[in-house]
PDB file of C-alpha atoms in Angstrom:
ATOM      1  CA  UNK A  28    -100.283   8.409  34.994  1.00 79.00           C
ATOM      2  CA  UNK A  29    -101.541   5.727  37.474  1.00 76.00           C
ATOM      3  CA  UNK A  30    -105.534   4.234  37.986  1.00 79.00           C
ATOM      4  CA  UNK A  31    -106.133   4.690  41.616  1.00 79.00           C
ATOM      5  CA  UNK A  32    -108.204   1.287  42.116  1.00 75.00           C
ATOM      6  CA  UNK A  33    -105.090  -1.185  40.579  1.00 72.00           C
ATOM      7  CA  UNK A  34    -101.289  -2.088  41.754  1.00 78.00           C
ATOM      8  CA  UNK A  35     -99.917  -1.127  38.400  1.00 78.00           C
ATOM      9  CA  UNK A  36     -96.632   1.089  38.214  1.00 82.00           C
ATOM     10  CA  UNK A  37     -97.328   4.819  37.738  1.00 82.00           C
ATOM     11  CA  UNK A  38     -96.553   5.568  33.945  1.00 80.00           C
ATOM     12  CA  UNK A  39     -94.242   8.677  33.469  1.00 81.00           C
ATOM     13  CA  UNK A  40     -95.875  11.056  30.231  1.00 78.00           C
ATOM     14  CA  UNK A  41     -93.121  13.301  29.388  1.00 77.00           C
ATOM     15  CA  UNK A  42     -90.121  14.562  31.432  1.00 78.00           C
ATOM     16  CA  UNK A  43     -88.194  18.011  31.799  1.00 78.00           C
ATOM     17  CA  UNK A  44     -86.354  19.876  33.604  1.00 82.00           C
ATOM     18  CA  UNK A  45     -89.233  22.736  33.415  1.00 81.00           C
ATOM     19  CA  UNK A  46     -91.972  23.251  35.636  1.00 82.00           C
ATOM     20  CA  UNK A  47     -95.173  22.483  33.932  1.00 82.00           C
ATOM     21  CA  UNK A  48     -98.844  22.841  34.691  1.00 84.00           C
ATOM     22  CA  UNK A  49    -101.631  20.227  33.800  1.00 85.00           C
ATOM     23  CA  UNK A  50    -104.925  22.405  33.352  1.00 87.00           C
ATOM     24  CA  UNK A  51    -106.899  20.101  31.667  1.00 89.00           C
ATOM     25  CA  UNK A  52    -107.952  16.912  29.628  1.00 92.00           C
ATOM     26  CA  UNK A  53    -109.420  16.102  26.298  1.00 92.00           C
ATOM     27  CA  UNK A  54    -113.491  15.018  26.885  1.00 92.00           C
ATOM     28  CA  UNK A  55    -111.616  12.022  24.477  1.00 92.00           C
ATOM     29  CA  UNK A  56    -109.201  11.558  27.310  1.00 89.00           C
ATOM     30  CA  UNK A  57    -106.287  11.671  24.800  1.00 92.00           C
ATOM     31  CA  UNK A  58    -104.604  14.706  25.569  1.00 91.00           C
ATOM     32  CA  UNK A  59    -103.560  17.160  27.946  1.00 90.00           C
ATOM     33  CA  UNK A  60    -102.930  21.030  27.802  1.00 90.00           C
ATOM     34  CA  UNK A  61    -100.316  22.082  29.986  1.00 88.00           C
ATOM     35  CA  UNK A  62     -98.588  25.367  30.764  1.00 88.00           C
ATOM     36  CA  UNK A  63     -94.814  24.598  30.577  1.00 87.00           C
ATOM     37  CA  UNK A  64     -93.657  28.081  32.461  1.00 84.00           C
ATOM     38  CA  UNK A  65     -91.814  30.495  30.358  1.00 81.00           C
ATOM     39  CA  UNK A  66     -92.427  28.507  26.814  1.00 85.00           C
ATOM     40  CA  UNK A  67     -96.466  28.433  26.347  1.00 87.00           C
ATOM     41  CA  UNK A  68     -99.468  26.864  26.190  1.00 90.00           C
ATOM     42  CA  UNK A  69     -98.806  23.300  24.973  1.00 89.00           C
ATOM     43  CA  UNK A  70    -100.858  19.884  23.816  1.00 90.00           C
ATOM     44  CA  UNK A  71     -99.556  16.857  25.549  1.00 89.00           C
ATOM     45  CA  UNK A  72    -100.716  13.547  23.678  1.00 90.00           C
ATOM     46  CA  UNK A  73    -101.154  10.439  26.670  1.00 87.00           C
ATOM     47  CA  UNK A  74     -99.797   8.343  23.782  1.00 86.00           C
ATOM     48  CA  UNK A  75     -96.046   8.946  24.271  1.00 83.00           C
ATOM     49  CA  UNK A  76     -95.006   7.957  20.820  1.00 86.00           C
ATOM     50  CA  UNK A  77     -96.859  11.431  19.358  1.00 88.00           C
ATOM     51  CA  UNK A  78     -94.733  14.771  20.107  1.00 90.00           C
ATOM     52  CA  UNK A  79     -96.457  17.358  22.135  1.00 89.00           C
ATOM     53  CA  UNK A  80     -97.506  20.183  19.992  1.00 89.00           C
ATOM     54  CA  UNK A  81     -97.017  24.524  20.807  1.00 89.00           C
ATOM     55  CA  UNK A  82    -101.077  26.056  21.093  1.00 87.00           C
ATOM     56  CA  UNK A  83     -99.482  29.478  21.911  1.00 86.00           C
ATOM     57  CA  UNK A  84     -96.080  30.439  22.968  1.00 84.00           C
ATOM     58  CA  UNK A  85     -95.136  32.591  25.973  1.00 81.00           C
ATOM     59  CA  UNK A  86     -91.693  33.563  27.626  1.00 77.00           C
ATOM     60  CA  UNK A  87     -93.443  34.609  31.042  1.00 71.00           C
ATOM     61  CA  UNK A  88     -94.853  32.442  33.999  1.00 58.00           C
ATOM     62  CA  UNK A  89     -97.886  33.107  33.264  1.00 72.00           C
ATOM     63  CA  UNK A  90    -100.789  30.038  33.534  1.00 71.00           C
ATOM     64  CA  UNK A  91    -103.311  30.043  30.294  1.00 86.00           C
ATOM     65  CA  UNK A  92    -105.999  28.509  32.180  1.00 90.00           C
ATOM     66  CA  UNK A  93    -107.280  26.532  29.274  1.00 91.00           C
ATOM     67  CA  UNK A  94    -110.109  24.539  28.968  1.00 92.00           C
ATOM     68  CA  UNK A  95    -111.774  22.032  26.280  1.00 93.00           C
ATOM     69  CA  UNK A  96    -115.514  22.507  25.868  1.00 93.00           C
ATOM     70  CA  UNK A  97    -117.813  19.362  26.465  1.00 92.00           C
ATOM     71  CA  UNK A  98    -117.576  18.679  22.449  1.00 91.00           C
ATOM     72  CA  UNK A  99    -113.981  19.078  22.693  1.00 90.00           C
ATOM     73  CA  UNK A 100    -114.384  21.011  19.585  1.00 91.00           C
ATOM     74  CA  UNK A 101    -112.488  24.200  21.230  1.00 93.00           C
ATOM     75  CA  UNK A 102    -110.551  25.411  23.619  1.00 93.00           C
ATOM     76  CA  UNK A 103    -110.389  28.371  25.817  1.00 93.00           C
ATOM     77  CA  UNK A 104    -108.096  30.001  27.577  1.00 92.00           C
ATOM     78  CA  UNK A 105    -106.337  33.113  28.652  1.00 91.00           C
ATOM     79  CA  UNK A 106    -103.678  35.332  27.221  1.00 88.00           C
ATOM     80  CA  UNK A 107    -101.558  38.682  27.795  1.00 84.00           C
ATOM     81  CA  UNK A 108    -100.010  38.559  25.108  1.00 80.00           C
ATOM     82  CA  UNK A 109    -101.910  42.000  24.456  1.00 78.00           C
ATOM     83  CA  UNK A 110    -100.589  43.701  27.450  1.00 80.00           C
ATOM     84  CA  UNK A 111    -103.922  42.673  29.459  1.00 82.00           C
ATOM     85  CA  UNK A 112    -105.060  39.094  30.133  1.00 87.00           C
ATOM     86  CA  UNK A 113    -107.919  38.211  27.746  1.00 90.00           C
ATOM     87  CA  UNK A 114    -110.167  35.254  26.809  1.00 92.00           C
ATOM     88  CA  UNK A 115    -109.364  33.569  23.951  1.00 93.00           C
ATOM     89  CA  UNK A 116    -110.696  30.435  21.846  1.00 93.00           C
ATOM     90  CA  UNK A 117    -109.599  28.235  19.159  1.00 91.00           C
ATOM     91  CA  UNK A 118    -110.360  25.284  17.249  1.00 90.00           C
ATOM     92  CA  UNK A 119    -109.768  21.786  17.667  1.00 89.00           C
ATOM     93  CA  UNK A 120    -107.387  20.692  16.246  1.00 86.00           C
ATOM     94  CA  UNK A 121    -106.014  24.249  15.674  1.00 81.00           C
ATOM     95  CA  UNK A 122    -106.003  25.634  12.097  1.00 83.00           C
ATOM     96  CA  UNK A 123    -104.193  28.867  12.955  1.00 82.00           C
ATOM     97  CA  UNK A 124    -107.802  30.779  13.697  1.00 86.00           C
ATOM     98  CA  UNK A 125    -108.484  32.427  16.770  1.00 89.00           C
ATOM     99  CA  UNK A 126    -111.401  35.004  18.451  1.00 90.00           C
ATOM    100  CA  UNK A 127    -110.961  36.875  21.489  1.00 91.00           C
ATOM    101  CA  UNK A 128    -114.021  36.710  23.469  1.00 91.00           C
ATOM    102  CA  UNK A 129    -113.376  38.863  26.365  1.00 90.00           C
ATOM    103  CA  UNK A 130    -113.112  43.180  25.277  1.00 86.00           C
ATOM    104  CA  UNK A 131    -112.045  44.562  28.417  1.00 85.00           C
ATOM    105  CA  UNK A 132    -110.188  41.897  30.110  1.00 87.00           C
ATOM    106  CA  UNK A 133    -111.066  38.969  31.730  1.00 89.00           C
ATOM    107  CA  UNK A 134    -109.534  35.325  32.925  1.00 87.00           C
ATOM    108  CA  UNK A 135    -111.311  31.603  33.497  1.00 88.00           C
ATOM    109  CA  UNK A 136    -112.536  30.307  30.735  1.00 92.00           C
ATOM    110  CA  UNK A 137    -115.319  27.672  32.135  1.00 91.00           C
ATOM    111  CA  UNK A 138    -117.702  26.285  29.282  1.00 91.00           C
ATOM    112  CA  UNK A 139    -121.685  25.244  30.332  1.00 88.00           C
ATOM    113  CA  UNK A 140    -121.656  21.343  30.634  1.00 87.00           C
ATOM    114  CA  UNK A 141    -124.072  21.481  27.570  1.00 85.00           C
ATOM    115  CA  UNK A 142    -121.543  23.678  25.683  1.00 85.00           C
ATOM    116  CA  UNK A 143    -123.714  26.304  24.644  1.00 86.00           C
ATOM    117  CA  UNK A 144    -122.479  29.106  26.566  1.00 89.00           C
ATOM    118  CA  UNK A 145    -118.545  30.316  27.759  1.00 91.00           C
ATOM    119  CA  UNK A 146    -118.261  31.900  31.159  1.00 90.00           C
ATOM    120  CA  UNK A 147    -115.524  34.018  32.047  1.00 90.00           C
ATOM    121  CA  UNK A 148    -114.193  36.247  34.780  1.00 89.00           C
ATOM    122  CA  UNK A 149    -114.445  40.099  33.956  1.00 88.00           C
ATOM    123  CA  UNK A 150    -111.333  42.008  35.119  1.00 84.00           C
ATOM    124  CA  UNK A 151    -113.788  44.233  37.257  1.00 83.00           C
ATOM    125  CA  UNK A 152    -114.827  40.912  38.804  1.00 81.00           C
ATOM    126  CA  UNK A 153    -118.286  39.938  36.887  1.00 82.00           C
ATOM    127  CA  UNK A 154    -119.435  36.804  35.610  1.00 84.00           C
ATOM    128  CA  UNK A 155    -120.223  37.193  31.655  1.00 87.00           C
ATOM    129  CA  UNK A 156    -121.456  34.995  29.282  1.00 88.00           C
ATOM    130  CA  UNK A 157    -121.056  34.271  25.518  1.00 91.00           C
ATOM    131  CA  UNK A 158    -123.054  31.584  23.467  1.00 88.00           C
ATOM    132  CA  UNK A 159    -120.961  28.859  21.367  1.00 87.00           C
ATOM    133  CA  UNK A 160    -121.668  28.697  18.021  1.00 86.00           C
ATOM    134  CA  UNK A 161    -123.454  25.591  17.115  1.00 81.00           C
ATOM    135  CA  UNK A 162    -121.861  25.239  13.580  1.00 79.00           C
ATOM    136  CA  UNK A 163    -119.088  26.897  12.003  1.00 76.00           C
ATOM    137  CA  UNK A 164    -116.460  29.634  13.401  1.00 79.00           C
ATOM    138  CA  UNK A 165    -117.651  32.481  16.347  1.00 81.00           C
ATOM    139  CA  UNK A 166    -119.521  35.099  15.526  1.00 77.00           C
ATOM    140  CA  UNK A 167    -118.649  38.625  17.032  1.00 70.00           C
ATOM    141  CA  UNK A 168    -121.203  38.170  19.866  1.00 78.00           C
ATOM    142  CA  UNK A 169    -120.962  40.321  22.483  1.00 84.00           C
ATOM    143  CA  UNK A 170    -121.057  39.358  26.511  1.00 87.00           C
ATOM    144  CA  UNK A 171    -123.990  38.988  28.692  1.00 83.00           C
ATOM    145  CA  UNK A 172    -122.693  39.989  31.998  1.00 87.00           C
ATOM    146  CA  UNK A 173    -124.548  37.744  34.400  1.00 82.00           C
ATOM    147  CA  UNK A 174    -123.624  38.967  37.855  1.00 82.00           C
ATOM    148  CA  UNK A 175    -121.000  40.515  40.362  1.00 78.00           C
ATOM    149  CA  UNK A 176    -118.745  38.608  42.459  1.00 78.00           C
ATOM    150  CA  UNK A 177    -116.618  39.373  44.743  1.00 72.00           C
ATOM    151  CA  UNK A 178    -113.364  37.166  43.891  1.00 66.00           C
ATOM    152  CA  UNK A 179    -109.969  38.724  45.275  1.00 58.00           C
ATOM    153  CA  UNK A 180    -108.126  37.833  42.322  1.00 57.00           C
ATOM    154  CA  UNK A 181    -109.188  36.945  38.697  1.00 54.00           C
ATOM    155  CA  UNK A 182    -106.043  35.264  37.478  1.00 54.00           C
ATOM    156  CA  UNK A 183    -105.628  32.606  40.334  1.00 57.00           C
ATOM    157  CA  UNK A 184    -107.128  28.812  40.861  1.00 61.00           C
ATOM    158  CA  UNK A 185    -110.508  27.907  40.113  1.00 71.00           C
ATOM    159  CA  UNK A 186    -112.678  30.572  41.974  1.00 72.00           C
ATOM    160  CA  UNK A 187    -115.948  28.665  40.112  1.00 74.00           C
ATOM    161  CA  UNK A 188    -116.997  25.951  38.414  1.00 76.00           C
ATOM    162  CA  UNK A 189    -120.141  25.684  35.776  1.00 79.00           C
ATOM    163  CA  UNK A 190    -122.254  22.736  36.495  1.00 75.00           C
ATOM    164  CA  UNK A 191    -125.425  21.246  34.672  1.00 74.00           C
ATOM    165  CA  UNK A 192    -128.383  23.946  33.573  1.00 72.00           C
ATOM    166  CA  UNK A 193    -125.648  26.506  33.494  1.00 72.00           C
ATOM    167  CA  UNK A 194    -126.026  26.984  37.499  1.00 71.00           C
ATOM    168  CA  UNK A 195    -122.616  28.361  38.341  1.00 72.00           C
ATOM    169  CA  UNK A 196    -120.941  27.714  42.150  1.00 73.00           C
ATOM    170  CA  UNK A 197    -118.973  30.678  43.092  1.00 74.00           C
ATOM    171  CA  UNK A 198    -116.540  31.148  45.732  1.00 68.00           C
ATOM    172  CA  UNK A 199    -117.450  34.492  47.616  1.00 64.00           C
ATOM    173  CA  UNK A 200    -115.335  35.779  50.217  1.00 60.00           C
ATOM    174  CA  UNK A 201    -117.839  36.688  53.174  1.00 56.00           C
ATOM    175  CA  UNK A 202    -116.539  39.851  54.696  1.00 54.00           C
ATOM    176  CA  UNK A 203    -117.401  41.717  51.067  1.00 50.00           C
ATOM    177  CA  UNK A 204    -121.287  41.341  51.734  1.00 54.00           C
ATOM    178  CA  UNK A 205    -122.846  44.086  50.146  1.00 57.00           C
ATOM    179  CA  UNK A 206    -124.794  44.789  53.237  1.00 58.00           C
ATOM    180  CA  UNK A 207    -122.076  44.386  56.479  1.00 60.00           C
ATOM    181  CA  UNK A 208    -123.319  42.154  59.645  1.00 58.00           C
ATOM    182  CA  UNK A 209    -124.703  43.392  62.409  1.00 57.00           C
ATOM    183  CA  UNK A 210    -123.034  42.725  65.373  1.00 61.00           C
ATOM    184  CA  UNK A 211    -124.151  43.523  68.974  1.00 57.00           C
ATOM    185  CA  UNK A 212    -122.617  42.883  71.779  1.00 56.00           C
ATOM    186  CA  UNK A 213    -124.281  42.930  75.310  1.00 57.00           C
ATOM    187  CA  UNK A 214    -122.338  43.200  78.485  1.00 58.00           C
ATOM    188  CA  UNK A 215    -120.040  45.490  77.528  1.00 57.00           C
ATOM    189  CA  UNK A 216    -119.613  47.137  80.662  1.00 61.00           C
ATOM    190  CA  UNK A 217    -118.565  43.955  82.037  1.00 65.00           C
ATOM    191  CA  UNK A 218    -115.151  43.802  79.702  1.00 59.00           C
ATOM    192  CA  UNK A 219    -114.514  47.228  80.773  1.00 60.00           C
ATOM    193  CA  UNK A 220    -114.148  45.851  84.355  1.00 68.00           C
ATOM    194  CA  UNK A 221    -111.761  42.994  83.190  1.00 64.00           C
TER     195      UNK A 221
END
C-alpha cells in the first residue's frame, strides 16, 4: 500500500507464494476481499497485526467477484460451488447466513450507490435487479430483469459499473446491434478494374 501524492515507502499487506486477487475495499477502508486462487474468497484486514479471515473456500481458480454495498453491511459475490456460477450475499461481519440471489445463474454483483438495489449479470446475458432489504435479513424477492446486453462473457472483468440514480454504464460490443449497419459502397466498378 502506497499514497500516490507522498515519498513514503510502499507498505507490503500480506505476502505468499499464491497468486491473489484484490476485488474490492471496505466503504470503512479497513479491509480487503481478495481471491487467493485455488483456496477462496478471503477478508484481508489493512491492519497487519489482525489475521485475514476464510468468507468461502474454493480449490479452483475461479474469481468471486465480490463486492461490499455502500453501507458495507453485505457483501456480494459469485459462486460455483453449485455446479453453475450464482450470486450470492452475506452479512457483515459474517454470521454463517447466506441467500442466493441469482435462480438461473448469473455473475457481477454491482450494488446501486444508494444501496437499495443489487445488479447482476444473468447467464443469458440480462441485467436484473433485486432490492436490499432496509432492515433485517433478505427476503426471497425475486429479480426484475431490467434489460439485454450483449456482453461476450459474464464471468470476466467489469463489463459495467452502477453509478448514482441507479443509471448503469454498460460495455456493448458494437457488431451485436440488434439492427446490422448499412453499408453502401459506391464505385464499385472501379475496384473491379484494380
Amino acid at each position: 500500500m502506497k499514497t500516490v501524492d507522498a515519498l513514503a515507502e510502499e507498505r507490503v499487506l500480506w505476502r505468499s507464494n499464491t497468486d491473489k486477487l484484490v476485488e474490492d475495499w471496505s466503504p470503512d477502508g479497513r479491509t480487503l476481499t481478495v481471491t487467493v486462487l485455488r483456496s477462496g474468497l478471503w477478508s484481508f484486514p489493512i491492519d497487519t497485526a489482525q489475521k485475514p479471515t476464510l468468507i468461502r473456500p474454493s480449490f479452483t481458480a475461479e474469481t468471486w467477484q465480490s463486492e461490499y454495498s455502500p453501507d458495507g453491511r453485505w457483501l456480494a459475490y459469485v459462486s460455483a460451488e453449485s455446479g453453475s456460477s450464482e450470486v450470492y450475499v452475506e452479512p457483515v461481519p459474517a454470521t454463517g447466513a447466506r441467500w442466493q440471489i441469482s435462480t438461473s445463474g448469473g455473475a457481477e454483483p454491482h450494488w446501486r450507490r444508494d444501496g437499495g438495489e443489487l445488479y447482476y449479470l444473468t447467464l443469458d446475458q440480462w441485467i436484473a435487479a433485486v432490492p436490499v432489504p432496509r432492515t433485517g435479513a433478505w427476503s426471497a424477492t425475486p429479480s426484475t430483469r431490467l434489460f439485454r446486453t450483449s456482453l461476450p462473457e459474464t464471468l470476466g472483468g467489469s463489463d459495467y459499473s452502477a453509478g448514482p440514480g441507479g443509471v448503469l454504464a454498460v460495455n456493448l460490443r458494437q457488431m451485436d446491434q440488434a439492427i446490422p449497419p448499412v453499408e453502401v459502397v459506391s464505385n464499385w466498378t472501379e475496384w473491379l478494374r484494380r
